[in-house]
Coordinates of N, CA and C in Angstrom, one line a residue:
M1 N 3.1 153.0 71.5 CA 3.3 151.7 70.9 C 4.2 151.8 69.7
C2 N 4.7 150.6 69.2 CA 5.6 150.5 68.1 C 5.0 149.4 67.1
R3 N 5.7 149.2 66.1 CA 5.4 148.1 65.2 C 6.6 147.2 64.9
I4 N 6.3 145.9 64.8 CA 7.3 144.9 64.6 C 7.0 144.0 63.4
L5 N 8.0 143.6 62.7 CA 7.9 142.5 61.8 C 9.1 141.6 61.9
L6 N 8.9 140.3 62.2 CA 9.9 139.2 62.3 C 9.7 138.3 61.1
L7 N 10.6 138.2 60.2 CA 10.4 137.4 59.0 C 11.6 136.4 58.8
F8 N 11.2 135.2 58.5 CA 12.2 134.1 58.2 C 12.2 133.8 56.7
G9 N 13.4 133.6 56.2 CA 13.5 133.2 54.8 C 14.0 134.4 53.9
D10 N 13.7 134.3 52.6 CA 14.1 135.3 51.7 C 13.4 136.6 52.0
P11 N 14.0 137.7 51.6 CA 13.4 139.0 51.8 C 12.1 139.1 51.1
R12 N 11.1 139.8 51.6 CA 9.8 140.0 51.0 C 9.5 141.5 50.8
P13 N 10.0 142.0 49.7 CA 9.8 143.5 49.6 C 8.4 143.9 49.7
D14 N 7.4 143.1 49.3 CA 6.0 143.5 49.5 C 5.6 143.6 50.9
L15 N 6.1 142.7 51.8 CA 5.8 142.8 53.2 C 6.5 143.9 53.8
F16 N 7.8 144.2 53.4 CA 8.5 145.3 53.9 C 7.9 146.6 53.6
R17 N 7.4 146.7 52.4 CA 6.7 148.0 52.0 C 5.4 148.2 52.8
S18 N 4.7 147.1 53.0 CA 3.4 147.1 53.8 C 3.8 147.5 55.2
F19 N 4.9 147.1 55.8 CA 5.3 147.4 57.1 C 5.6 148.9 57.2
V20 N 6.2 149.5 56.1 CA 6.4 150.9 56.1 C 5.1 151.7 56.2
E21 N 4.1 151.2 55.5 CA 2.8 151.9 55.5 C 2.1 151.8 56.8
I22 N 2.1 150.6 57.5 CA 1.5 150.6 58.8 C 2.3 151.3 59.8
S23 N 3.5 151.6 59.6 CA 4.3 152.5 60.5 C 3.9 153.9 60.3
R24 N 3.6 154.3 59.1 CA 3.2 155.7 58.8 C 1.8 155.9 59.4
R25 N 0.9 154.9 59.3 CA -0.4 155.0 59.9 C -0.9 153.5 60.1
D26 N -1.0 153.1 61.3 CA -1.4 151.7 61.5 C -2.9 151.5 61.2
R27 N -3.3 150.3 61.0 CA -4.7 150.0 60.6 C -5.6 149.8 61.8
T28 N -5.1 149.8 63.0 CA -5.9 149.5 64.1 C -6.3 150.8 64.9
L29 N -5.4 151.6 65.2 CA -5.7 152.9 65.9 C -5.4 154.1 65.1
G30 N -4.8 153.9 63.9 CA -4.4 155.1 63.1 C -3.2 155.9 63.6
L31 N -2.3 155.3 64.4 CA -1.2 156.0 65.0 C 0.0 156.0 64.0
S32 N 0.8 157.0 64.1 CA 2.1 157.0 63.3 C 3.2 156.7 64.3
H33 N 4.2 155.9 63.7 CA 5.3 155.4 64.5 C 6.6 155.9 63.9
G34 N 6.8 157.2 64.2 CA 7.9 157.9 63.5 C 9.1 158.3 64.3
S35 N 9.3 157.6 65.5 CA 10.5 157.9 66.3 C 11.7 157.1 66.0
G36 N 11.9 156.9 64.7 CA 13.1 156.1 64.3 C 12.7 154.6 64.0
W37 N 13.6 154.0 63.3 CA 13.4 152.6 62.9 C 14.7 151.9 62.7
G38 N 14.6 150.5 62.7 CA 15.8 149.7 62.5 C 15.4 148.4 61.9
V39 N 16.4 147.8 61.2 CA 16.3 146.4 60.7 C 17.5 145.6 61.0
L40 N 17.3 144.4 61.5 CA 18.4 143.5 61.8 C 18.3 142.3 60.8
Y41 N 19.4 141.9 60.2 CA 19.4 140.7 59.3 C 20.4 139.8 59.7
V42 N 20.1 138.5 59.8 CA 20.9 137.5 60.5 C 21.0 136.2 59.7
R43 N 22.2 135.6 59.6 CA 22.4 134.2 59.3 C 23.4 133.7 60.3
E44 N 23.6 132.4 60.3 CA 24.4 131.8 61.4 C 25.7 132.4 61.6
G45 N 26.0 133.0 62.7 CA 27.3 133.6 63.1 C 27.5 134.9 62.5
E46 N 26.5 135.5 61.8 CA 26.8 136.8 61.2 C 25.5 137.6 61.2
Y47 N 25.6 138.9 61.4 CA 24.4 139.8 61.3 C 24.8 141.2 60.9
G48 N 23.8 141.9 60.4 CA 24.0 143.3 60.1 C 22.8 144.1 60.7
L49 N 23.1 145.4 61.0 CA 22.1 146.2 61.7 C 22.1 147.6 61.1
Y50 N 20.9 148.1 60.7 CA 20.8 149.4 60.2 C 19.7 150.2 61.0
K51 N 20.1 151.4 61.4 CA 19.1 152.2 62.2 C 19.1 153.6 61.7
S52 N 17.9 154.2 61.9 CA 17.7 155.6 61.6 C 16.8 156.3 62.6
V53 N 17.1 157.5 63.0 CA 16.2 158.2 63.9 C 15.1 159.0 63.2
R54 N 15.1 158.9 61.9 CA 14.1 159.5 61.1 C 12.9 158.5 60.9
P55 N 11.7 159.0 60.6 CA 10.6 158.1 60.4 C 10.9 157.1 59.2
I56 N 10.4 155.9 59.3 CA 10.8 154.9 58.3 C 10.3 155.2 57.0
W57 N 9.1 155.9 56.9 CA 8.6 156.3 55.6 C 9.4 157.4 54.9
E58 N 10.3 158.0 55.6 CA 11.2 159.0 55.0 C 12.6 158.5 54.7
S59 N 12.9 157.3 55.3 CA 14.3 156.9 55.3 C 14.5 155.4 55.0
Y60 N 13.4 154.8 54.6 CA 13.5 153.3 54.4 C 14.5 152.9 53.3
I61 N 15.3 151.9 53.6 CA 16.1 151.2 52.6 C 15.9 149.7 52.7
D62 N 16.0 149.0 51.6 CA 15.8 147.6 51.6 C 17.0 146.9 52.3
P63 N 16.8 146.0 53.1 CA 17.9 145.2 53.7 C 18.5 144.3 52.6
P64 N 19.7 143.8 52.8 CA 20.3 143.0 51.8 C 19.7 141.6 51.8
G65 N 19.8 140.9 50.7 CA 19.4 139.5 50.6 C 20.4 138.6 51.1
G66 N 20.1 137.3 51.1 CA 21.1 136.3 51.6 C 21.1 136.0 53.0
Y67 N 20.2 136.5 53.8 CA 20.1 136.2 55.2 C 18.9 135.4 55.5
K68 N 18.8 134.8 56.7 CA 17.8 133.8 57.1 C 16.7 134.5 57.9
L69 N 17.0 135.6 58.5 CA 16.0 136.2 59.4 C 16.1 137.7 59.3
Y70 N 14.9 138.4 59.3 CA 14.9 139.8 59.2 C 13.9 140.3 60.3
L71 N 14.4 141.3 61.1 CA 13.6 141.9 62.2 C 13.5 143.4 62.0
L72 N 12.3 143.9 61.7 CA 12.1 145.3 61.5 C 11.3 145.9 62.7
H73 N 11.6 147.1 63.1 CA 10.9 147.8 64.2 C 10.8 149.3 63.9
S74 N 9.6 149.8 64.0 CA 9.4 151.2 63.9 C 8.9 151.7 65.3
R75 N 9.5 152.8 65.8 CA 9.3 153.2 67.2 C 8.3 154.3 67.3
L76 N 7.5 154.3 68.3 CA 6.8 155.4 68.8 C 7.2 155.6 70.3
A77 N 8.2 156.5 70.5 CA 8.9 156.5 71.7 C 8.0 156.7 73.0
S78 N 8.4 155.9 74.0 CA 7.7 156.1 75.3 C 8.8 156.3 76.4
V79 N 9.6 155.3 76.6 CA 10.7 155.4 77.6 C 12.0 155.6 76.9
G80 N 12.6 156.7 77.1 CA 13.9 157.1 76.5 C 13.7 157.9 75.2
G81 N 14.6 158.9 75.0 CA 14.4 159.8 73.9 C 14.8 159.2 72.6
I82 N 14.6 160.0 71.5 CA 14.9 159.5 70.2 C 16.4 159.6 69.9
S83 N 17.1 158.5 69.8 CA 18.5 158.4 69.6 C 18.9 157.0 69.0
P84 N 20.0 156.9 68.3 CA 20.4 155.6 67.8 C 20.4 154.5 68.9
G85 N 20.9 154.9 70.1 CA 21.0 153.9 71.1 C 19.7 153.4 71.6
N86 N 18.6 154.2 71.5 CA 17.3 153.8 71.9 C 16.5 153.2 70.8
T87 N 17.0 153.2 69.6 CA 16.3 152.7 68.4 C 16.4 151.2 68.4
H88 N 15.3 150.5 68.2 CA 15.4 149.0 68.1 C 15.6 148.6 66.6
P89 N 16.1 147.4 66.4 CA 16.5 146.4 67.4 C 17.8 146.8 68.2
I90 N 17.8 146.4 69.4 CA 19.0 146.6 70.3 C 19.7 145.3 70.5
V91 N 21.0 145.4 70.4 CA 21.9 144.2 70.6 C 22.6 144.2 71.9
Y92 N 22.6 143.1 72.6 CA 23.5 142.9 73.8 C 23.9 141.4 73.8
G93 N 25.3 141.2 73.8 CA 25.8 139.9 73.8 C 25.4 139.2 72.5
D94 N 24.9 138.0 72.5 CA 24.6 137.2 71.4 C 23.1 137.3 71.0
F95 N 22.4 138.4 71.5 CA 21.0 138.5 71.3 C 20.6 139.9 70.9
A96 N 19.4 140.0 70.3 CA 18.8 141.3 70.0 C 17.4 141.3 70.4
I97 N 16.8 142.5 70.6 CA 15.5 142.7 71.0 C 14.8 143.7 70.2
A98 N 13.5 143.5 70.0 CA 12.5 144.5 69.5 C 11.3 144.4 70.4
H99 N 10.7 145.5 70.8 CA 9.7 145.5 71.9 C 8.6 146.4 71.5
N100 N 7.4 146.0 71.7 CA 6.2 146.8 71.7 C 5.6 146.8 73.1
G101 N 5.3 148.0 73.6 CA 4.7 148.2 75.0 C 5.7 149.0 75.9
T102 N 5.3 149.1 77.1 CA 6.1 149.9 78.1 C 6.1 149.3 79.4
F103 N 7.3 149.1 80.0 CA 7.4 148.7 81.4 C 7.6 150.0 82.3
R104 N 7.2 149.9 83.5 CA 7.6 150.9 84.5 C 9.0 150.6 84.9
K105 N 9.9 151.3 84.2 CA 11.3 151.0 84.2 C 11.9 151.0 85.6
E106 N 11.7 152.0 86.4 CA 12.3 152.0 87.7 C 11.8 150.9 88.6
E107 N 10.6 150.5 88.5 CA 10.1 149.4 89.3 C 10.7 148.1 88.8
L108 N 10.8 147.9 87.5 CA 11.5 146.7 87.0 C 12.9 146.6 87.4
A109 N 13.6 147.8 87.3 CA 15.0 147.8 87.7 C 15.2 147.5 89.2
R110 N 14.3 148.0 90.0 CA 14.4 147.7 91.4 C 14.3 146.2 91.7
E111 N 13.3 145.5 91.1 CA 13.2 144.1 91.3 C 14.4 143.3 90.8
L112 N 14.9 143.7 89.6 CA 16.1 143.0 89.1 C 17.3 143.3 90.0
R113 N 17.5 144.5 90.6 CA 18.6 144.7 91.5 C 18.5 143.8 92.7
E114 N 17.2 143.5 93.2 CA 17.0 142.7 94.3 C 17.5 141.2 94.0
M115 N 17.6 140.9 92.7 CA 18.1 139.6 92.3 C 19.6 139.7 92.0
E116 N 20.2 140.8 92.4 CA 21.6 141.0 92.3 C 22.1 141.1 90.8
L117 N 21.2 141.6 89.9 CA 21.5 141.8 88.6 C 22.0 143.2 88.3
D118 N 22.9 143.4 87.4 CA 23.4 144.7 87.1 C 22.4 145.4 86.1
V119 N 21.8 146.5 86.5 CA 20.8 147.1 85.6 C 21.3 148.3 84.8
R120 N 22.6 148.5 84.8 CA 23.2 149.5 83.9 C 23.1 149.1 82.5
T121 N 22.7 150.1 81.6 CA 22.5 149.8 80.2 C 23.2 151.0 79.4
G122 N 23.4 150.7 78.1 CA 24.0 151.7 77.3 C 23.1 152.8 76.9
G123 N 21.8 152.4 76.7 CA 20.8 153.4 76.4 C 19.9 153.6 77.6
T124 N 18.7 154.2 77.3 CA 17.8 154.5 78.4 C 16.4 153.8 78.3
T125 N 16.3 152.8 77.4 CA 15.0 152.2 77.3 C 14.7 151.0 78.3
D126 N 13.5 150.8 78.5 CA 13.0 149.7 79.3 C 13.3 148.4 78.6
S127 N 13.3 148.4 77.2 CA 13.5 147.2 76.4 C 15.0 146.7 76.6
E128 N 15.9 147.6 76.6 CA 17.3 147.1 76.8 C 17.5 146.5 78.2
L129 N 16.8 147.1 79.2 CA 16.9 146.5 80.5 C 16.4 145.1 80.5
F130 N 15.3 144.8 79.8 CA 14.8 143.5 79.7 C 15.8 142.5 79.0
L131 N 16.3 143.0 77.9 CA 17.3 142.2 77.2 C 18.5 141.8 78.0
K132 N 19.1 142.8 78.7 CA 20.3 142.6 79.5 C 20.0 141.6 80.6
A133 N 18.9 141.7 81.3 CA 18.5 140.7 82.3 C 18.4 139.3 81.8
F134 N 17.8 139.2 80.6 CA 17.7 137.9 80.0 C 19.0 137.3 79.7
V135 N 19.9 138.1 79.1 CA 21.2 137.6 78.7 C 22.0 137.2 79.9
D136 N 22.0 138.1 80.9 CA 22.8 137.9 82.1 C 22.3 136.7 83.0
L137 N 21.1 136.3 82.8 CA 20.5 135.2 83.5 C 20.8 133.9 82.7
G138 N 21.4 134.0 81.6 CA 21.8 132.7 80.9 C 21.4 132.7 79.4
G139 N 20.5 133.6 79.0 CA 20.1 133.6 77.6 C 19.5 132.4 77.0
D140 N 18.7 131.7 77.9 CA 18.0 130.5 77.4 C 16.5 130.7 77.6
V141 N 15.7 129.6 77.3 CA 14.3 129.8 77.4 C 13.8 130.0 78.8
E142 N 14.5 129.3 79.8 CA 14.2 129.5 81.2 C 14.4 130.9 81.6
A143 N 15.5 131.5 81.2 CA 15.8 132.9 81.5 C 14.8 133.8 80.9
L144 N 14.3 133.5 79.7 CA 13.4 134.4 79.1 C 12.0 134.3 79.8
E145 N 11.6 133.1 80.1 CA 10.3 133.0 80.9 C 10.4 133.7 82.2
K146 N 11.5 133.6 82.9 CA 11.7 134.2 84.2 C 11.6 135.7 84.1
V147 N 12.4 136.3 83.2 CA 12.4 137.8 83.0 C 11.0 138.3 82.5
A148 N 10.4 137.5 81.6 CA 9.1 137.9 81.1 C 8.0 137.9 82.2
K149 N 8.0 137.0 83.1 CA 7.1 136.9 84.2 C 7.3 138.1 85.2
I150 N 8.6 138.4 85.4 CA 8.9 139.6 86.3 C 8.4 140.9 85.6
A151 N 8.8 141.0 84.3 CA 8.4 142.3 83.6 C 6.9 142.4 83.5
A152 N 6.2 141.3 83.4 CA 4.7 141.4 83.3 C 4.1 142.1 84.5
R153 N 4.8 142.0 85.6 CA 4.2 142.7 86.8 C 4.4 144.2 86.7
H154 N 5.2 144.7 85.8 CA 5.5 146.1 85.7 C 5.1 146.7 84.4
I155 N 4.1 146.1 83.7 CA 3.6 146.7 82.5 C 2.9 148.0 82.8
D156 N 3.2 149.0 82.1 CA 2.5 150.3 82.2 C 1.1 150.2 81.7
P157 N 0.1 150.5 82.6 CA -1.3 150.4 82.1 C -1.7 151.3 81.0
E158 N -0.9 152.3 80.7 CA -1.1 153.2 79.6 C -0.8 152.5 78.3
E159 N 0.0 151.5 78.3 CA 0.3 150.7 77.1 C 0.4 149.2 77.6
P160 N -0.8 148.6 77.8 CA -1.0 147.4 78.6 C -0.6 146.1 77.8
V161 N 0.6 146.1 77.3 CA 1.0 144.9 76.5 C 2.5 144.7 76.5
M162 N 2.9 143.5 76.4 CA 4.3 143.1 76.3 C 4.5 142.2 75.1
N163 N 4.8 142.8 73.9 CA 5.1 142.0 72.7 C 6.6 142.1 72.4
I164 N 7.4 141.0 72.5 CA 8.8 141.1 72.4 C 9.3 140.0 71.5
A165 N 10.2 140.5 70.6 CA 11.0 139.5 69.7 C 12.4 139.5 70.3
I166 N 12.9 138.3 70.5 CA 14.3 138.1 70.9 C 15.0 137.3 69.8
V167 N 16.1 137.7 69.2 CA 16.7 137.0 68.2 C 18.1 136.5 68.7
D168 N 18.3 135.2 68.4 CA 19.6 134.6 68.7 C 20.5 134.8 67.5
L169 N 21.5 135.6 67.7 CA 22.4 136.0 66.6 C 23.4 134.9 66.2
R170 N 23.5 133.9 67.0 CA 24.4 132.8 66.6 C 23.8 131.8 65.7
E171 N 22.5 131.5 65.9 CA 21.8 130.5 65.2 C 20.7 131.0 64.2
A172 N 20.5 132.3 64.2 CA 19.4 132.8 63.3 C 18.1 132.3 63.7
G173 N 17.8 132.1 65.0 CA 16.5 131.7 65.5 C 16.0 132.8 66.3
A174 N 14.7 132.7 66.8 CA 14.1 133.7 67.5 C 13.0 133.2 68.5
Y175 N 12.7 134.0 69.4 CA 11.5 133.9 70.3 C 10.6 135.1 70.0
F176 N 9.3 134.9 70.1 CA 8.4 136.0 70.1 C 7.4 135.7 71.2
L177 N 7.2 136.6 72.2 CA 6.3 136.4 73.2 C 5.3 137.6 73.3
T178 N 4.1 137.2 73.8 CA 3.1 138.3 73.9 C 2.3 138.0 75.2
Y179 N 2.1 139.1 75.9 CA 1.2 139.1 77.1 C 0.5 140.5 77.1
R180 N -0.9 140.4 77.2 CA -1.7 141.6 77.1 C -2.6 141.7 78.3
L181 N -2.7 142.9 78.9 CA -3.7 143.1 79.9 C -5.0 143.4 79.4
V182 N -5.1 143.8 78.1 CA -6.3 144.2 77.4 C -6.3 143.6 76.0
E183 N -7.4 143.0 75.7 CA -7.5 142.3 74.3 C -8.1 143.3 73.3
E184 N -7.2 144.2 72.9 CA -7.5 145.3 71.9 C -6.7 144.9 70.7
P185 N -7.4 144.9 69.5 CA -6.7 144.5 68.3 C -5.3 145.1 68.1
H186 N -5.1 146.4 68.5 CA -3.8 147.0 68.3 C -2.7 146.3 69.1
Y187 N -3.1 145.6 70.1 CA -2.0 144.9 70.9 C -1.8 143.4 70.5
V188 N -2.6 142.9 69.6 CA -2.5 141.5 69.4 C -1.7 141.2 68.1
P189 N -0.5 140.6 68.3 CA 0.4 140.2 67.2 C -0.2 139.0 66.4
V190 N 0.2 138.9 65.2 CA -0.3 137.8 64.3 C 0.9 137.1 63.7
V191 N 0.6 135.8 63.5 CA 1.6 134.9 62.9 C 1.2 134.3 61.6
R192 N 2.1 134.1 60.7 CA 1.8 133.5 59.4 C 2.8 132.3 59.2
I193 N 2.2 131.2 58.9 CA 3.0 130.0 58.7 C 2.6 129.3 57.5
G194 N 3.5 129.1 56.5 CA 3.1 128.5 55.2 C 4.2 128.9 54.2
D195 N 3.7 129.7 53.2 CA 4.7 130.2 52.2 C 5.7 131.1 52.8
V196 N 5.4 131.7 53.9 CA 6.4 132.5 54.7 C 6.1 132.3 56.2
V197 N 7.2 132.3 57.0 CA 7.0 132.3 58.4 C 7.3 133.7 58.9
A198 N 6.3 134.3 59.6 CA 6.5 135.7 60.0 C 5.6 135.9 61.2
V199 N 6.0 136.9 62.0 CA 5.2 137.4 63.1 C 5.2 138.9 62.9
A200 N 4.0 139.6 63.1 CA 3.9 141.0 62.9 C 2.9 141.6 63.9
S201 N 3.0 142.9 64.0 CA 2.1 143.6 64.9 C 0.6 143.6 64.4
E202 N 0.5 143.5 63.1 CA -0.8 143.4 62.5 C -0.6 142.8 61.1
P203 N -1.7 142.3 60.4 CA -1.6 141.6 59.1 C -1.0 142.6 58.1
L204 N -0.1 142.1 57.2 CA 0.6 143.0 56.3 C 0.1 142.7 54.8
D205 N -0.7 141.7 54.6 CA -1.3 141.5 53.3 C -2.6 140.6 53.5
D206 N -3.1 140.1 52.4 CA -4.3 139.3 52.4 C -4.1 137.9 52.7
G207 N -2.9 137.5 53.1 CA -2.6 136.1 53.4 C -3.2 135.7 54.7
T208 N -3.0 134.5 55.2 CA -3.5 134.0 56.4 C -2.7 134.3 57.6
W209 N -3.1 135.3 58.4 CA -2.4 135.7 59.6 C -3.3 135.3 60.8
S210 N -2.8 134.6 61.7 CA -3.6 134.2 62.9 C -3.1 134.9 64.2
P211 N -4.0 135.3 65.0 CA -3.6 136.0 66.3 C -2.8 135.0 67.2
L212 N -1.8 135.5 67.8 CA -1.1 134.8 68.8 C -1.9 134.8 70.1
P213 N -2.2 133.7 70.7 CA -3.0 133.7 71.9 C -2.2 134.4 73.1
N214 N -3.0 135.0 73.9 CA -2.4 135.8 75.0 C -1.6 134.8 75.9
G215 N -0.4 135.3 76.3 CA 0.5 134.5 77.2 C 1.3 133.5 76.5
T216 N 1.4 133.6 75.1 CA 2.1 132.6 74.3 C 3.5 133.0 74.0
M217 N 4.4 132.0 73.9 CA 5.8 132.2 73.4 C 5.9 131.4 72.2
A218 N 6.3 132.0 71.1 CA 6.7 131.3 69.9 C 8.2 131.1 69.8
R219 N 8.6 129.9 69.6 CA 10.1 129.6 69.4 C 10.2 129.2 68.0
I220 N 11.0 129.9 67.2 CA 11.2 129.7 65.8 C 12.6 129.5 65.5
Y221 N 13.0 128.2 65.2 CA 14.3 127.8 64.9 C 14.3 126.8 63.7
R222 N 15.2 127.1 62.7 CA 15.4 126.1 61.6 C 14.1 125.8 60.9
G223 N 13.2 126.8 60.7 CA 11.9 126.6 60.0 C 10.8 126.0 60.9
S224 N 11.1 125.6 62.1 CA 10.1 125.0 63.0 C 9.5 126.0 63.9
V225 N 8.2 126.0 64.1 CA 7.5 127.0 65.0 C 6.9 126.2 66.1
E226 N 7.3 126.5 67.3 CA 6.7 125.8 68.5 C 6.0 126.9 69.4
L227 N 4.8 126.7 69.7 CA 4.0 127.6 70.5 C 3.8 127.0 71.9
T228 N 4.2 127.8 73.0 CA 3.9 127.3 74.3 C 3.3 128.4 75.1
K229 N 2.7 128.0 76.2 CA 2.1 129.0 77.1 C 3.2 129.3 78.2
F230 N 3.5 130.6 78.4 CA 4.5 130.9 79.4 C 3.9 131.6 80.6
I231 N 2.7 132.1 80.5 CA 2.1 132.9 81.6 C 0.6 132.8 81.4
T232 N -0.1 132.8 82.5 CA -1.6 132.8 82.5 C -2.2 134.1 83.0

């Protein structure tokens, strides 16, 4: 598994530092997520991306201010080796992805090929395959729901969860979707709406963090958060 933080608004160094600590040792299973990390920062029509293949607690740097969206990901490698190309967030077209969980990649690729989609990717992760299919199918909410429902059929039971952040690099908006085969706290992302809008793999402070219901997609654009059910 990996850890994710999707944050809207001004940088929150306190939450960023807490993210580093849960990456070193998460509070649910006590795992370390040291297979590299990355941070994406976005405002309308502009983004920056920093990646390291070192553990985040050894190489963390603060992202710059002045952006509307920040996406952090610390990796515990499952599909694909440790390399910059396999480190999240991964960008393709006008979108970026950060993913927790594992798909059976060959099975997913086979089904996508049957839809006449090109399954060649620059890296070797299952996450990039998901992102490419989403973008190639149109990069809208209908495409995301379609690819998510297909991918859900190929979740690896060893990591029985699909937690995915998709960022729109043009508009500084995002989707976050979750589907779990097992209701284990380690797999349940949480959302915070109020003084800050954020989605994380687990609570990062003593503020009010609420679990995202299973099968939910959160659409977050221009400060508005819309939750819908995309799968049962």
